[in-house]
PDB file of C-alpha atoms in Angstrom:
ATOM      1  CA  MET H   1    -147.003 161.359  -0.225  1.00 43.00           C
ATOM      2  CA  ALA H   2    -146.704 159.244  -3.322  1.00 44.00           C
ATOM      3  CA  GLU H   3    -144.656 156.657  -1.448  1.00 44.00           C
ATOM      4  CA  HIS H   4    -147.228 156.484   1.396  1.00 45.00           C
ATOM      5  CA  SER H   5    -150.106 156.144  -1.114  1.00 45.00           C
ATOM      6  CA  GLU H   6    -148.391 153.275  -3.016  1.00 47.00           C
ATOM      7  CA  SER H   7    -147.448 151.239   0.037  1.00 50.00           C
ATOM      8  CA  PRO H   8    -150.974 149.833   0.744  1.00 51.00           C
ATOM      9  CA  ILE H   9    -151.300 148.770  -2.877  1.00 52.00           C
ATOM     10  CA  GLU H  10    -147.910 147.050  -2.757  1.00 52.00           C
ATOM     11  CA  SER H  11    -148.802 145.285   0.496  1.00 57.00           C
ATOM     12  CA  VAL H  12    -152.088 144.058  -1.008  1.00 49.00           C
ATOM     13  CA  MET H  13    -150.280 142.822  -4.115  1.00 55.00           C
ATOM     14  CA  GLU H  14    -147.694 141.006  -1.973  1.00 61.00           C
ATOM     15  CA  LYS H  15    -150.443 139.287   0.049  1.00 56.00           C
ATOM     16  CA  ILE H  16    -152.191 138.181  -3.157  1.00 55.00           C
ATOM     17  CA  SER H  17    -148.941 136.853  -4.609  1.00 57.00           C
ATOM     18  CA  GLU H  18    -148.144 135.003  -1.355  1.00 60.00           C
ATOM     19  CA  LYS H  19    -151.579 133.352  -1.406  1.00 52.00           C
ATOM     20  CA  ILE H  20    -151.099 132.320  -5.046  1.00 52.00           C
ATOM     21  CA  HIS H  21    -147.656 130.875  -4.286  1.00 52.00           C
ATOM     22  CA  ALA H  22    -148.959 129.057  -1.218  1.00 52.00           C
ATOM     23  CA  HIS H  23    -151.836 127.557  -3.217  1.00 49.00           C
ATOM     24  CA  ASP H  24    -149.451 126.459  -5.987  1.00 50.00           C
ATOM     25  CA  SER H  25    -147.029 124.885  -3.516  1.00 50.00           C
ATOM     26  CA  SER H  26    -149.818 123.018  -1.725  1.00 48.00           C
ATOM     27  CA  SER H  27    -151.297 121.757  -5.003  1.00 47.00           C
ATOM     28  CA  SER H  28    -147.849 120.696  -6.229  1.00 47.00           C
ATOM     29  CA  SER H  29    -147.166 118.886  -2.972  1.00 48.00           C
ATOM     30  CA  ASP H  30    -150.534 117.147  -3.215  1.00 48.00           C
ATOM     31  CA  SER H  31    -149.851 116.158  -6.809  1.00 45.00           C
ATOM     32  CA  ASP H  32    -146.397 114.896  -5.827  1.00 48.00           C
ATOM     33  CA  SER H  33    -147.868 112.850  -3.026  1.00 45.00           C
ATOM     34  CA  GLU H  34    -150.500 111.450  -5.370  1.00 44.00           C
ATOM     35  CA  SER H  35    -147.886 110.658  -7.997  1.00 45.00           C
ATOM     36  CA  ASN H  36    -145.821 108.917  -5.372  1.00 48.00           C
ATOM     37  CA  LYS H  37    -148.803 106.887  -4.250  1.00 45.00           C
ATOM     38  CA  LYS H  38    -149.913 105.862  -7.724  1.00 45.00           C
ATOM     39  CA  PRO H  39    -146.907 103.685  -8.662  1.00 46.00           C
ATOM     40  CA  ASP H  40    -146.716 102.203  -5.168  1.00 45.00           C
ATOM     41  CA  SER H  41    -150.247 100.849  -5.064  1.00 46.00           C
ATOM     42  CA  PRO H  42    -150.079  98.556  -8.133  1.00 45.00           C
ATOM     43  CA  SER H  43    -146.543  97.443  -7.341  1.00 44.00           C
ATOM     44  CA  SER H  44    -147.448  96.578  -3.777  1.00 44.00           C
ATOM     45  CA  VAL H  45    -150.489  94.672  -4.993  1.00 44.00           C
ATOM     46  CA  LYS H  46    -148.423  92.965  -7.673  1.00 43.00           C
ATOM     47  CA  ALA H  47    -145.764  91.995  -5.154  1.00 47.00           C
ATOM     48  CA  LYS H  48    -148.374  90.191  -3.074  1.00 56.00           C
ATOM     49  CA  ILE H  49    -149.592  88.065  -5.989  1.00 67.00           C
ATOM     50  CA  PHE H  50    -148.568  84.419  -5.734  1.00 65.00           C
ATOM     51  CA  ARG H  51    -146.574  83.186  -8.714  1.00 71.00           C
ATOM     52  CA  LEU H  52    -146.068  79.544  -9.610  1.00 68.00           C
ATOM     53  CA  PHE H  53    -142.771  78.092  -8.305  1.00 62.00           C
ATOM     54  CA  GLY H  54    -142.074  81.426  -6.601  1.00 65.00           C
ATOM     55  CA  ARG H  55    -140.885  83.073  -9.801  1.00 70.00           C
ATOM     56  CA  GLU H  56    -140.224  86.810  -9.877  1.00 72.00           C
ATOM     57  CA  LYS H  57    -139.405  87.169 -13.583  1.00 78.00           C
ATOM     58  CA  PRO H  58    -141.709  86.923 -16.601  1.00 79.00           C
ATOM     59  CA  VAL H  59    -142.095  83.509 -18.201  1.00 81.00           C
ATOM     60  CA  HIS H  60    -139.968  84.579 -21.175  1.00 81.00           C
ATOM     61  CA  LYS H  61    -137.082  85.480 -18.866  1.00 81.00           C
ATOM     62  CA  VAL H  62    -137.427  82.204 -16.953  1.00 79.00           C
ATOM     63  CA  PHE H  63    -136.686  80.311 -20.193  1.00 78.00           C
ATOM     64  CA  GLY H  64    -133.592  82.423 -20.858  1.00 74.00           C
ATOM     65  CA  GLY H  65    -135.131  85.251 -22.878  1.00 76.00           C
ATOM     66  CA  GLY H  66    -133.418  84.256 -26.140  1.00 77.00           C
ATOM     67  CA  LYS H  67    -134.427  82.414 -29.297  1.00 82.00           C
ATOM     68  CA  PRO H  68    -135.246  79.132 -27.484  1.00 82.00           C
ATOM     69  CA  ALA H  69    -137.690  81.069 -25.287  1.00 84.00           C
ATOM     70  CA  ASP H  70    -139.218  82.677 -28.391  1.00 86.00           C
ATOM     71  CA  VAL H  71    -139.750  79.216 -29.901  1.00 87.00           C
ATOM     72  CA  LEU H  72    -141.248  77.709 -26.735  1.00 87.00           C
ATOM     73  CA  LEU H  73    -143.588  80.673 -26.193  1.00 88.00           C
ATOM     74  CA  TRP H  74    -144.603  80.931 -29.868  1.00 90.00           C
ATOM     75  CA  ARG H  75    -143.293  84.452 -30.441  1.00 89.00           C
ATOM     76  CA  ASN H  76    -142.823  83.428 -34.081  1.00 87.00           C
ATOM     77  CA  LYS H  77    -145.635  81.006 -34.906  1.00 90.00           C
ATOM     78  CA  LYS H  78    -144.078  79.776 -38.160  1.00 92.00           C
ATOM     79  CA  ILE H  79    -140.790  78.754 -36.537  1.00 92.00           C
ATOM     80  CA  SER H  80    -142.492  77.187 -33.511  1.00 91.00           C
ATOM     81  CA  ALA H  81    -144.943  75.266 -35.709  1.00 93.00           C
ATOM     82  CA  GLY H  82    -142.084  74.134 -37.957  1.00 93.00           C
ATOM     83  CA  VAL H  83    -140.031  72.849 -35.007  1.00 92.00           C
ATOM     84  CA  LEU H  84    -143.028  71.032 -33.533  1.00 93.00           C
ATOM     85  CA  GLY H  85    -143.963  69.607 -36.934  1.00 94.00           C
ATOM     86  CA  PHE H  86    -140.402  68.350 -37.519  1.00 93.00           C
ATOM     87  CA  ALA H  87    -140.368  66.664 -34.095  1.00 92.00           C
ATOM     88  CA  THR H  88    -143.764  65.098 -34.841  1.00 94.00           C
ATOM     89  CA  ALA H  89    -142.509  63.777 -38.192  1.00 92.00           C
ATOM     90  CA  ILE H  90    -139.454  62.219 -36.519  1.00 90.00           C
ATOM     91  CA  TRP H  91    -141.658  60.588 -33.886  1.00 91.00           C
ATOM     92  CA  VAL H  92    -144.078  59.243 -36.518  1.00 92.00           C
ATOM     93  CA  LEU H  93    -141.198  57.814 -38.581  1.00 89.00           C
ATOM     94  CA  PHE H  94    -139.394  56.088 -35.724  1.00 89.00           C
ATOM     95  CA  GLU H  95    -142.304  55.174 -33.464  1.00 87.00           C
ATOM     96  CA  LEU H  96    -145.401  54.576 -35.601  1.00 86.00           C
ATOM     97  CA  ILE H  97    -143.770  53.450 -38.867  1.00 87.00           C
ATOM     98  CA  GLU H  98    -140.892  51.892 -36.875  1.00 85.00           C
ATOM     99  CA  TYR H  99    -138.272  53.277 -39.225  1.00 85.00           C
ATOM    100  CA  ASN H 100    -134.643  52.808 -38.210  1.00 86.00           C
ATOM    101  CA  LEU H 101    -132.404  55.850 -37.709  1.00 83.00           C
ATOM    102  CA  LEU H 102    -129.434  54.274 -39.488  1.00 88.00           C
ATOM    103  CA  SER H 103    -131.625  53.234 -42.422  1.00 89.00           C
ATOM    104  CA  LEU H 104    -133.078  56.736 -42.679  1.00 87.00           C
ATOM    105  CA  VAL H 105    -129.638  58.373 -42.732  1.00 88.00           C
ATOM    106  CA  CYS H 106    -128.345  55.906 -45.330  1.00 93.00           C
ATOM    107  CA  HIS H 107    -131.394  56.348 -47.573  1.00 92.00           C
ATOM    108  CA  ILE H 108    -131.120  60.152 -47.417  1.00 91.00           C
ATOM    109  CA  LEU H 109    -127.421  59.980 -48.306  1.00 92.00           C
ATOM    110  CA  ILE H 110    -128.071  57.515 -51.175  1.00 95.00           C
ATOM    111  CA  LEU H 111    -130.771  59.751 -52.635  1.00 94.00           C
ATOM    112  CA  SER H 112    -128.676  62.919 -52.290  1.00 90.00           C
ATOM    113  CA  LEU H 113    -125.551  61.361 -53.816  1.00 90.00           C
ATOM    114  CA  ALA H 114    -127.523  59.821 -56.683  1.00 91.00           C
ATOM    115  CA  VAL H 115    -129.225  63.105 -57.571  1.00 87.00           C
ATOM    116  CA  LEU H 116    -126.001  65.108 -57.430  1.00 84.00           C
ATOM    117  CA  PHE H 117    -124.033  62.487 -59.382  1.00 86.00           C
ATOM    118  CA  LEU H 118    -126.607  62.291 -62.174  1.00 85.00           C
ATOM    119  CA  TRP H 119    -126.939  66.066 -62.328  1.00 81.00           C
ATOM    120  CA  SER H 120    -123.168  66.513 -62.500  1.00 80.00           C
ATOM    121  CA  ASN H 121    -122.819  64.084 -65.415  1.00 80.00           C
ATOM    122  CA  ALA H 122    -126.006  64.956 -67.295  1.00 77.00           C
ATOM    123  CA  HIS H 123    -125.677  68.752 -67.314  1.00 71.00           C
ATOM    124  CA  THR H 124    -124.223  68.687 -70.824  1.00 68.00           C
ATOM    125  CA  PHE H 125    -127.323  66.891 -72.166  1.00 72.00           C
ATOM    126  CA  ILE H 126    -129.921  68.984 -70.383  1.00 70.00           C
ATOM    127  CA  HIS H 127    -127.971  72.224 -71.046  1.00 70.00           C
ATOM    128  CA  LYS H 128    -127.878  73.353 -67.451  1.00 70.00           C
ATOM    129  CA  THR H 129    -125.030  74.417 -65.247  1.00 74.00           C
ATOM    130  CA  PRO H 130    -123.592  71.706 -63.000  1.00 71.00           C
ATOM    131  CA  PRO H 131    -124.601  71.875 -59.335  1.00 71.00           C
ATOM    132  CA  ARG H 132    -122.357  73.735 -56.939  1.00 78.00           C
ATOM    133  CA  ILE H 133    -121.782  71.287 -54.141  1.00 76.00           C
ATOM    134  CA  PRO H 134    -120.957  73.289 -51.016  1.00 76.00           C
ATOM    135  CA  GLN H 135    -118.029  72.367 -48.871  1.00 80.00           C
ATOM    136  CA  VAL H 136    -119.363  71.369 -45.480  1.00 78.00           C
ATOM    137  CA  HIS H 137    -117.233  72.440 -42.538  1.00 81.00           C
ATOM    138  CA  LEU H 138    -118.585  72.237 -39.010  1.00 80.00           C
ATOM    139  CA  PRO H 139    -117.259  74.934 -36.655  1.00 85.00           C
ATOM    140  CA  GLU H 140    -115.739  73.767 -33.384  1.00 87.00           C
ATOM    141  CA  GLU H 141    -116.936  76.612 -31.152  1.00 87.00           C
ATOM    142  CA  PRO H 142    -120.688  75.703 -30.937  1.00 83.00           C
ATOM    143  CA  PHE H 143    -119.885  72.066 -30.123  1.00 85.00           C
ATOM    144  CA  LEU H 144    -117.396  73.157 -27.469  1.00 89.00           C
ATOM    145  CA  GLN H 145    -119.989  75.497 -25.950  1.00 86.00           C
ATOM    146  CA  VAL H 146    -122.620  72.754 -25.871  1.00 84.00           C
ATOM    147  CA  ALA H 147    -120.150  70.290 -24.357  1.00 89.00           C
ATOM    148  CA  SER H 148    -119.096  72.854 -21.755  1.00 90.00           C
ATOM    149  CA  ALA H 149    -122.719  73.635 -20.840  1.00 86.00           C
ATOM    150  CA  LEU H 150    -123.583  69.922 -20.561  1.00 88.00           C
ATOM    151  CA  THR H 151    -120.507  69.281 -18.428  1.00 93.00           C
ATOM    152  CA  TYR H 152    -121.444  72.144 -16.100  1.00 91.00           C
ATOM    153  CA  GLU H 153    -125.048  70.944 -15.737  1.00 88.00           C
ATOM    154  CA  ILE H 154    -123.988  67.318 -15.152  1.00 92.00           C
ATOM    155  CA  ASN H 155    -121.457  68.369 -12.515  1.00 94.00           C
ATOM    156  CA  ARG H 156    -124.071  70.551 -10.819  1.00 91.00           C
ATOM    157  CA  GLY H 157    -126.501  67.623 -10.828  1.00 88.00           C
ATOM    158  CA  PHE H 158    -123.868  65.385  -9.238  1.00 91.00           C
ATOM    159  CA  ALA H 159    -123.249  68.054  -6.574  1.00 90.00           C
ATOM    160  CA  VAL H 160    -126.980  68.243  -5.814  1.00 87.00           C
ATOM    161  CA  LEU H 161    -127.221  64.451  -5.559  1.00 87.00           C
ATOM    162  CA  ARG H 162    -124.193  64.391  -3.268  1.00 89.00           C
ATOM    163  CA  SER H 163    -125.709  67.011  -0.963  1.00 87.00           C
ATOM    164  CA  ILE H 164    -128.997  65.093  -0.885  1.00 86.00           C
ATOM    165  CA  ALA H 165    -127.265  61.790  -0.144  1.00 86.00           C
ATOM    166  CA  SER H 166    -125.360  63.372   2.750  1.00 83.00           C
ATOM    167  CA  GLY H 167    -128.613  63.506   4.746  1.00 77.00           C
ATOM    168  CA  LYS H 168    -128.677  67.252   5.391  1.00 78.00           C
ATOM    169  CA  ASP H 169    -132.140  67.911   3.933  1.00 80.00           C
ATOM    170  CA  LEU H 170    -134.755  65.201   4.434  1.00 80.00           C
ATOM    171  CA  LYS H 171    -137.461  67.124   2.575  1.00 79.00           C
ATOM    172  CA  LYS H 172    -135.353  67.464  -0.561  1.00 84.00           C
ATOM    173  CA  PHE H 173    -134.375  63.792  -0.306  1.00 87.00           C
ATOM    174  CA  LEU H 174    -138.018  62.680  -0.251  1.00 85.00           C
ATOM    175  CA  ILE H 175    -138.910  64.987  -3.171  1.00 85.00           C
ATOM    176  CA  VAL H 176    -136.101  63.583  -5.334  1.00 87.00           C
ATOM    177  CA  ILE H 177    -136.984  59.988  -4.462  1.00 90.00           C
ATOM    178  CA  ALA H 178    -140.654  60.617  -5.328  1.00 89.00           C
ATOM    179  CA  ALA H 179    -139.713  62.316  -8.627  1.00 88.00           C
ATOM    180  CA  LEU H 180    -137.402  59.449  -9.642  1.00 90.00           C
ATOM    181  CA  TRP H 181    -140.056  56.910  -8.709  1.00 92.00           C
ATOM    182  CA  ILE H 182    -142.699  58.695 -10.830  1.00 90.00           C
ATOM    183  CA  LEU H 183    -140.215  58.977 -13.715  1.00 86.00           C
ATOM    184  CA  SER H 184    -139.496  55.237 -13.515  1.00 88.00           C
ATOM    185  CA  ILE H 185    -143.238  54.485 -13.709  1.00 89.00           C
ATOM    186  CA  VAL H 186    -143.659  56.773 -16.718  1.00 84.00           C
ATOM    187  CA  GLY H 187    -140.594  55.158 -18.335  1.00 82.00           C
ATOM    188  CA  SER H 188    -142.166  51.719 -17.963  1.00 84.00           C
ATOM    189  CA  TRP H 189    -145.223  52.902 -19.897  1.00 85.00           C
ATOM    190  CA  CYS H 190    -143.354  54.126 -22.992  1.00 82.00           C
ATOM    191  CA  ASN H 191    -139.910  54.083 -24.562  1.00 84.00           C
ATOM    192  CA  PHE H 192    -137.375  56.883 -24.475  1.00 85.00           C
ATOM    193  CA  LEU H 193    -138.351  58.399 -27.843  1.00 87.00           C
ATOM    194  CA  THR H 194    -142.020  58.689 -26.882  1.00 88.00           C
ATOM    195  CA  LEU H 195    -141.073  60.135 -23.503  1.00 87.00           C
ATOM    196  CA  PHE H 196    -138.749  62.653 -25.175  1.00 89.00           C
ATOM    197  CA  TYR H 197    -141.428  63.632 -27.710  1.00 92.00           C
ATOM    198  CA  THR H 198    -144.055  63.980 -24.974  1.00 90.00           C
ATOM    199  CA  THR H 199    -141.721  66.249 -23.016  1.00 90.00           C
ATOM    200  CA  PHE H 200    -141.032  68.251 -26.186  1.00 91.00           C
ATOM    201  CA  VAL H 201    -144.753  68.751 -26.841  1.00 93.00           C
ATOM    202  CA  PHE H 202    -145.273  69.595 -23.166  1.00 92.00           C
ATOM    203  CA  LEU H 203    -142.635  72.342 -23.377  1.00 90.00           C
ATOM    204  CA  HIS H 204    -144.234  73.757 -26.528  1.00 91.00           C
ATOM    205  CA  THR H 205    -147.780  73.894 -25.138  1.00 92.00           C
ATOM    206  CA  VAL H 206    -147.880  74.286 -21.343  1.00 91.00           C
ATOM    207  CA  PRO H 207    -145.610  77.380 -20.967  1.00 90.00           C
ATOM    208  CA  VAL H 208    -147.479  79.391 -23.619  1.00 90.00           C
ATOM    209  CA  LEU H 209    -150.835  78.440 -22.102  1.00 91.00           C
ATOM    210  CA  TYR H 210    -149.591  79.371 -18.655  1.00 89.00           C
ATOM    211  CA  GLU H 211    -148.274  82.718 -19.903  1.00 88.00           C
ATOM    212  CA  LYS H 212    -151.687  83.430 -21.436  1.00 88.00           C
ATOM    213  CA  TYR H 213    -153.760  82.412 -18.401  1.00 88.00           C
ATOM    214  CA  GLU H 214    -151.289  82.964 -15.547  1.00 86.00           C
ATOM    215  CA  ASP H 215    -153.633  85.319 -13.680  1.00 84.00           C
ATOM    216  CA  LYS H 216    -156.181  82.504 -13.454  1.00 87.00           C
ATOM    217  CA  ILE H 217    -153.731  79.644 -12.838  1.00 87.00           C
ATOM    218  CA  ASP H 218    -151.683  81.255 -10.060  1.00 84.00           C
ATOM    219  CA  PRO H 219    -154.596  81.563  -7.561  1.00 86.00           C
ATOM    220  CA  PHE H 220    -155.359  77.838  -7.962  1.00 87.00           C
ATOM    221  CA  ALA H 221    -151.656  77.059  -7.611  1.00 84.00           C
ATOM    222  CA  GLU H 222    -151.534  79.126  -4.437  1.00 85.00           C
ATOM    223  CA  LYS H 223    -154.429  77.152  -2.940  1.00 88.00           C
ATOM    224  CA  ALA H 224    -152.761  73.888  -3.942  1.00 86.00           C
ATOM    225  CA  ALA H 225    -149.449  75.003  -2.423  1.00 84.00           C
ATOM    226  CA  ILE H 226    -151.153  75.928   0.860  1.00 88.00           C
ATOM    227  CA  GLU H 227    -152.922  72.552   0.972  1.00 90.00           C
ATOM    228  CA  MET H 228    -149.678  70.709   0.212  1.00 87.00           C
ATOM    229  CA  LYS H 229    -147.909  72.587   3.001  1.00 86.00           C
ATOM    230  CA  LYS H 230    -150.675  71.580   5.409  1.00 89.00           C
ATOM    231  CA  GLN H 231    -150.433  67.943   4.378  1.00 88.00           C
ATOM    232  CA  TYR H 232    -146.644  68.031   4.626  1.00 83.00           C
ATOM    233  CA  ALA H 233    -146.890  69.564   8.102  1.00 86.00           C
ATOM    234  CA  VAL H 234    -149.154  66.686   9.186  1.00 86.00           C
ATOM    235  CA  PHE H 235    -146.801  64.149   7.581  1.00 83.00           C
ATOM    236  CA  ASP H 236    -143.830  65.819   9.255  1.00 80.00           C
ATOM    237  CA  ALA H 237    -145.508  65.764  12.651  1.00 83.00           C
ATOM    238  CA  LYS H 238    -146.626  62.138  12.418  1.00 81.00           C
ATOM    239  CA  VAL H 239    -143.751  60.499  10.507  1.00 80.00           C
ATOM    240  CA  LEU H 240    -140.678  62.625   9.778  1.00 74.00           C
ATOM    241  CA  SER H 241    -140.298  64.041  13.274  1.00 76.00           C
ATOM    242  CA  LYS H 242    -140.097  60.502  14.668  1.00 75.00           C
ATOM    243  CA  ILE H 243    -137.164  59.523  12.445  1.00 71.00           C
ATOM    244  CA  PRO H 244    -133.942  59.718  14.552  1.00 66.00           C
ATOM    245  CA  VAL H 245    -132.000  61.847  12.101  1.00 57.00           C
ATOM    246  CA  GLY H 246    -130.385  63.944  14.823  1.00 52.00           C
ATOM    247  CA  ALA H 247    -129.027  60.873  16.591  1.00 48.00           C
ATOM    248  CA  LEU H 248    -127.407  59.653  13.393  1.00 46.00           C
ATOM    249  CA  LYS H 249    -125.797  63.071  12.814  1.00 50.00           C
ATOM    250  CA  ALA H 250    -124.528  63.113  16.400  1.00 50.00           C
ATOM    251  CA  LYS H 251    -122.903  59.711  15.893  1.00 49.00           C
ATOM    252  CA  ARG H 252    -121.247  60.932  12.712  1.00 49.00           C
ATOM    253  CA  VAL H 253    -119.840  63.984  14.477  1.00 49.00           C
TER     254      VAL H 253
END
C-alpha cells in the first residue's frame, strides 16, 4: 500500500523535474543562439566596411607593426617629435641656410676633436679626470641587413617594371606612366632634399590622421573609388578597347 501511495507523488515530481529540465535546455539553447548571433553581427557589418586601398589589417600592421610604425603613428610622442624635429633642422640647414653637407661634417669633427684634445691636455690644470674617448666600431650585421633588404626591393621593382613593359596589363602600365609623370612634375618644382623632406613630413602626419579619422575618411574614399571606376569604364570603352593589343599579342605568339 505504501508503494502504491508513493507512486503518484513520484510521478508528479518526475513531471516537474522534466519541465524544469526542458525549460533550462530551451533557455540555454536560446542563449547559445543569441551568443552565436552577437559576434557575427558586428563582424559581418565590419567586413562590409570599405577600407582605403583594400586593406584588411590595422594601420599599425600595414606599416610593419614595429618601432618604425610606432614612430610614424606617434605611439611615443617624444621620439616622433624628436625625429621630425631633427629632419626639420637638417632641411633648414641645407635648404634655407644653404649649408653644405661636407662643410657641416668637417666643422662638427673640428669642434669635437678640439674639445677632446684640449680636455685631454688640460685635465691636470682643471683637476678633472681626462675624458674617456669610446672606441667606435660599427657592426656589420645591420648594414648587411639593410643592403639585403634594398637589394630585394630593387630586384622586385625591376621585376614589376619588366612585367609592365611586357604588355600584359594595360591598366597597370597606364597607372605607372601617370605616377612617373606626376613625380617628374613634382621633381621640377623642388629639389631632391625638399621632396624627401616633404615625403618625410607626409609620412609623419597623414597616417596618424587617417588612423584617427578612418571611419570618416573611408566612406569618402569609397565614393571616390566608385566614381573612378565609372570614369575608367568609360575611358576603357571609348579608348582602351579600341587599341589593338590582342592583334599585337597574336603576332608575338
